[in-house]
Amino acid sequence: MTAAPGRRSSTFTRLLRHGFTDASAAERLLDSPELALLRDDPVLLEALGATADPDLALLGLVRLLEAQQSPGARRELLDTLISSKPLRDRLLGVLGASTALADHLTRHPDDWQALVMYEAYDLHPGVEEFEAGLAEAADPVSLRVAYRRCLLSIAARDVCGTTGVAESAAELADLATATLRAALGIAEAAAPEDAGLCRLAVIAMGKCGGHELNYVSDVDVIFVGEATEGTDETKAVRAATRLASHMMRICSETTVEGSIWPVDANLRPEGRNGPLVRTLSSHLAYYQRWAKTWEFQALLKARPVAGDLDLGEEYVAAVQPLVWKAAERENFVPDVQKMRRRVVENIPVAEVDRQLKLGPGGLRDVEFAVQLLQLVHGRADTSLRSGTTLDALKALAAGGYVGRADAAQLDEAYRFLRSLEHRIQLFRLRRTHLVPEDEAELRRIGRSLGLRKDPVADLHREWRRHAGVVRRLHEKLFYRPLLDAVAQLATGEARLSTEAARERMVALGYADPASALRHLEALASGVTRKAAIQRTLLPVLLGWFADSADPDAGLLNFRKVSDALGKTPWYLRLLRDEGAAAQNLARVLSAGRLAPDLLMRAPEAVALLGDGDGGGLEPRSRAHLEQEILAAVKRADGGAQAVTAARGVRRRELFRTAAADIVGSYGTEEQPAEADQGALVDRVGGAVSDLTAATLAGTLRAVVRDGWGDDLPTRFAIIGMGRFGGHELGYGSDADVLFVHEPRDGVDEREASEAASKVVSEMRRLLQISSADPPLLIDADLRPEGKSGPLVRTLKSYEAYYRRWALTWESHALLRAEPVAGDEELGRRFIELIDPLRYPADGLADEAVREIRRLKARMESERLPRGADPKLHAKLGPGGLSDVEWTVQLMQLRHGSTEPGLRTTRTREALAAARIAGLLADEDAAILDEAWVLATRVRNAVMLVRGRAADTFPSDPRELAAVGRYLGYGPGHVGDMLDGYRRTARRARGVVEELFYGAAER
């Protein structure tokens, strides 16, 4: 067959046309003595070209012929191959799809005869047929040979299309059942005494239990043991454990014939830490008291397969009632969804895009979605109680629990993904769920799935298409039928009953399912464009609401926003087209009262939640805010209207800050929650402080213009104090300030003082007028002489007072003083005046230190609310804000004159500077910083959740859970949150005891 130099042989060309990639190697194989009789047979080439990998199939055929033990055996194989199309298709199909099965045939060259002929009953064998195929296996080695022989027949039917993927998976599960029985029989034959002492049932779990096994998969089992009559239970359980262990080794250990598959018993109570075998009563005691939600989910697929089947049936009958009550457990849906997210998070980054089983849009997404619906509705509807994913999906669609179109798409996607998984595993019979990267492997897999034109490109396209369907539908599957149950749409499809819809809403965490369904009906009914878009959005919004502590509030607030803005074209377009807007809105509406209240007063602020021209959620600078507010003041008619405009900007920006804080704390599908809690605190404190300063600047301009025109007869400055001066304002903080003025040249001091006093009074009045906008309370109690002193003083008056009368507490308070509005030059001179007071050149005298300690002790005893738990009071409790701030401020008073880094109004900056200066250890600084950030976050959380300020955790369970979600604790972990706070505060108090109350000079 040698071609003339420079020319391709006709065989070479035909080989390429039939799908061979290495035609030269194929020519050499066809020239081998083993194929001499078939060298020019067109039937052989045609059959090889129909396989997934013609090169591999031809090589496997030559190896099989070489392995035949005599020329007669070789001739018999060749004759049958040519004369019998069924054998030709099956044998070459297997050889072209699996090197592992080709290796088996080479080691056992007579096993090809198992593929020669199928009777009708052979086309769909069950457990009995496979038991017959394994009957002669008397030891682990012969069991492996017989197992591979049976596997060969399953694979042959699979690759030839005689059976579909669901039938192949069922046959693999039946073969596993027969293998477990054979292995247990071998173990019992080896230890008849143990077999006589106990009854042992093997319960299949996972894919084996669900009758949907892979080619290579762990076979998940649970063992149940009981004593035979007259046998001590302890001895019986030990005997059963020995038998179970031996059975597992028979299947799992590697011999000269390889292994079968691992038997995994880790789904048993307590997992690897629990006993391998338990009695039925021990199983029930565990499930009734200790089992987690995922364990009941796993029991959906429990099926007795080997050993004492009567005992196995007793076990299943006993646990099933517990399975169908699982949906009543607190946080059931969040628990299931959180477990799914945890699975995805644990996938190595390099593998996520190739994960066929666990990755987004993978097999597990379909299985989780189906199992979730089964657990919610299977208690009332026994037709849903199937362990097989596709059967359960079909039942869910038939009952109206899933839309038929959605179910059909998921069914198609699941079958494709399982087929792809089968083909990947079949090649080497190795357990893997990763789509290979090698192009030759992808070509073989694509061809095996019928993609012949461009196998690699077509395979990638089909895989991504089906994965996209799963990603799009798997979560909506749970929520979309709720809309169909209430929306007045076309008839013709089974609907979720009212009771089933109520069950599902309860499972999602809705406290008032009836009201929730009424909201859904109002939002989703009708034929308007608004209703159509909302029907598209609501399935995923319901999922996001359910991921919050108060789904009812989220849905109610969404209805309010929709009622206010539903006819506005940009609103619906924003939610539909802006990637982040819908999820951001869901988070904001269900996280508490403050942000929704701010939004309801001006719903158009929802535009801020998008990614585009609304400005997004990034905080705006003080200069930008001040510029906008001053421009609004300039356009207004009169002081009242001007301040109303300024307060409107403040309301919008408070919403922006709160929304950004909520989204950053919860995270989104695209962006995880902010890991740096300190950064979240700094962002809120800075944004609210800048906004307050800009609002005061605008109000000052409005009041001066309304009363005096362009120029006030006195220079006027506002000095921020406390958290305001420290850029640490929370959502509910008052604005602590001092007012200072200085008469202009030629102006009488009395006239200047009267003007300044009128400015202060009018600013306070306008900022507190009841309106749709939240008030801004101005607190000037830190002024000289406190509430007894004048609201506003001249700079000279401040100087005279501080020089003669200043008390230690006033020097302490001035540490946070910073000009925030008004005359910049006057503000700068005020700071120059007070710097020697707050950073005394000689530090603090011992008496002053003792005075500060007495003040703090008195404040803790007098101001802590009666009945409050001090350990959970974020401001005044041990390790709270006051502890940390007074400790830092004592170091500032002592060392600020010599350590420039301490001359800051910000707590965290001062703490960092003290650490750098060696005034406290790195570890102590970290402990104080963590406690201060956490306490600040708690106060912010309480304000966001309750809509009013408080310094301690709320008592209402829902509000407490919402605070927990904001702080990063999942459903059901409120206790962990409180313990975590106490622990953090306790560590901080230990540092405070040493640094603030200790005798050592620092």
PDB file of N, CA, C and O in Angstrom, residues 78 126 175 186 205 223 238 271 383 526 680 733 754 809 835 856 878 896 991 998:
ATOM      1  N   LEU A  78     -12.978 -11.640  13.685  1.00  0.00           N
ATOM      2  CA  LEU A  78     -13.054 -10.876  12.435  1.00  0.00           C
ATOM      3  C   LEU A  78     -14.314 -11.209  11.663  1.00  0.00           C
ATOM      4  O   LEU A  78     -14.992 -10.315  11.128  1.00  0.00           O
ATOM      5  N   GLY A 126     -31.744  -5.339  34.605  1.00  0.00           N
ATOM      6  CA  GLY A 126     -31.927  -4.808  35.948  1.00  0.00           C
ATOM      7  C   GLY A 126     -31.026  -5.532  36.934  1.00  0.00           C
ATOM      8  O   GLY A 126     -30.058  -6.209  36.555  1.00  0.00           O
ATOM      9  N   LEU A 175     -26.285  -2.068  38.563  1.00  0.00           N
ATOM     10  CA  LEU A 175     -25.040  -2.832  38.612  1.00  0.00           C
ATOM     11  C   LEU A 175     -24.338  -2.615  39.949  1.00  0.00           C
ATOM     12  O   LEU A 175     -23.777  -3.567  40.533  1.00  0.00           O
ATOM     13  N   ILE A 186     -19.375 -12.074  49.661  1.00  0.00           N
ATOM     14  CA  ILE A 186     -17.990 -12.526  49.837  1.00  0.00           C
ATOM     15  C   ILE A 186     -17.539 -12.279  51.278  1.00  0.00           C
ATOM     16  O   ILE A 186     -16.888 -13.134  51.896  1.00  0.00           O
ATOM     17  N   MET A 205     -27.261   5.788  49.124  1.00  0.00           N
ATOM     18  CA  MET A 205     -27.554   7.217  49.203  1.00  0.00           C
ATOM     19  C   MET A 205     -27.057   7.873  47.912  1.00  0.00           C
ATOM     20  O   MET A 205     -26.525   7.223  47.025  1.00  0.00           O
ATOM     21  N   PHE A 223     -25.078   2.256  56.832  1.00  0.00           N
ATOM     22  CA  PHE A 223     -25.262   0.886  57.333  1.00  0.00           C
ATOM     23  C   PHE A 223     -26.178   0.900  58.559  1.00  0.00           C
ATOM     24  O   PHE A 223     -26.021   1.741  59.462  1.00  0.00           O
ATOM     25  N   ARG A 238     -20.721  -4.826  66.526  1.00  0.00           N
ATOM     26  CA  ARG A 238     -19.305  -5.031  66.191  1.00  0.00           C
ATOM     27  C   ARG A 238     -19.162  -5.990  65.009  1.00  0.00           C
ATOM     28  O   ARG A 238     -18.350  -5.758  64.102  1.00  0.00           O
ATOM     29  N   GLY A 271     -20.950  11.703  60.474  1.00  0.00           N
ATOM     30  CA  GLY A 271     -19.932  11.595  59.440  1.00  0.00           C
ATOM     31  C   GLY A 271     -18.807  10.659  59.833  1.00  0.00           C
ATOM     32  O   GLY A 271     -19.027   9.607  60.430  1.00  0.00           O
ATOM     33  N   SER A 383     -46.530  12.396  45.380  1.00  0.00           N
ATOM     34  CA  SER A 383     -46.049  12.122  44.019  1.00  0.00           C
ATOM     35  C   SER A 383     -44.666  12.696  43.779  1.00  0.00           C
ATOM     36  O   SER A 383     -43.999  12.333  42.806  1.00  0.00           O
ATOM     37  N   GLY A 526     -51.996  41.257  35.532  1.00  0.00           N
ATOM     38  CA  GLY A 526     -52.290  42.197  34.461  1.00  0.00           C
ATOM     39  C   GLY A 526     -51.451  41.965  33.230  1.00  0.00           C
ATOM     40  O   GLY A 526     -50.566  41.120  33.186  1.00  0.00           O
ATOM     41  N   LEU A 680     -15.542  50.115  55.885  1.00  0.00           N
ATOM     42  CA  LEU A 680     -16.964  50.438  55.847  1.00  0.00           C
ATOM     43  C   LEU A 680     -17.310  51.513  56.869  1.00  0.00           C
ATOM     44  O   LEU A 680     -18.062  52.451  56.571  1.00  0.00           O
ATOM     45  N   SER A 733     -26.646  60.366  64.478  1.00  0.00           N
ATOM     46  CA  SER A 733     -25.899  61.275  65.354  1.00  0.00           C
ATOM     47  C   SER A 733     -26.391  62.711  65.226  1.00  0.00           C
ATOM     48  O   SER A 733     -26.721  63.186  64.132  1.00  0.00           O
ATOM     49  N   GLU A 754     -25.723  89.981  68.673  1.00  0.00           N
ATOM     50  CA  GLU A 754     -27.141  89.750  68.405  1.00  0.00           C
ATOM     51  C   GLU A 754     -27.344  89.092  67.050  1.00  0.00           C
ATOM     52  O   GLU A 754     -28.159  88.166  66.904  1.00  0.00           O
ATOM     53  N   TRP A 809     -12.197  68.575  81.483  1.00  0.00           N
ATOM     54  CA  TRP A 809     -13.111  67.953  80.528  1.00  0.00           C
ATOM     55  C   TRP A 809     -13.217  68.772  79.246  1.00  0.00           C
ATOM     56  O   TRP A 809     -13.457  68.228  78.161  1.00  0.00           O
ATOM     57  N   ASP A 835      -5.158  74.753  70.482  1.00  0.00           N
ATOM     58  CA  ASP A 835      -4.121  73.711  70.400  1.00  0.00           C
ATOM     59  C   ASP A 835      -3.314  73.588  71.693  1.00  0.00           C
ATOM     60  O   ASP A 835      -3.045  72.478  72.161  1.00  0.00           O
ATOM     61  N   LYS A 856     -14.958  59.670  83.733  1.00  0.00           N
ATOM     62  CA  LYS A 856     -15.398  58.512  82.947  1.00  0.00           C
ATOM     63  C   LYS A 856     -16.178  57.531  83.821  1.00  0.00           C
ATOM     64  O   LYS A 856     -17.217  57.003  83.396  1.00  0.00           O
ATOM     65  N   PRO A 878     -18.362  47.946  78.858  1.00  0.00           N
ATOM     66  CA  PRO A 878     -16.941  47.578  78.874  1.00  0.00           C
ATOM     67  C   PRO A 878     -16.458  47.222  77.474  1.00  0.00           C
ATOM     68  O   PRO A 878     -17.074  46.415  76.781  1.00  0.00           O
ATOM     69  N   GLY A 896       0.409  64.572  72.849  1.00  0.00           N
ATOM     70  CA  GLY A 896       0.143  65.272  71.598  1.00  0.00           C
ATOM     71  C   GLY A 896       1.132  66.379  71.295  1.00  0.00           C
ATOM     72  O   GLY A 896       1.412  66.668  70.127  1.00  0.00           O
ATOM     73  N   VAL A 991      -7.375  45.663  77.718  1.00  0.00           N
ATOM     74  CA  VAL A 991      -6.364  46.642  77.313  1.00  0.00           C
ATOM     75  C   VAL A 991      -6.645  47.991  77.962  1.00  0.00           C
ATOM     76  O   VAL A 991      -5.728  48.682  78.423  1.00  0.00           O
ATOM     77  N   GLY A 998      -4.572  51.908  84.444  1.00  0.00           N
ATOM     78  CA  GLY A 998      -3.332  51.448  85.055  1.00  0.00           C
ATOM     79  C   GLY A 998      -2.504  52.594  85.601  1.00  0.00           C
ATOM     80  O   GLY A 998      -2.640  53.758  85.229  1.00  0.00           O
TER      81      GLY A 998
END
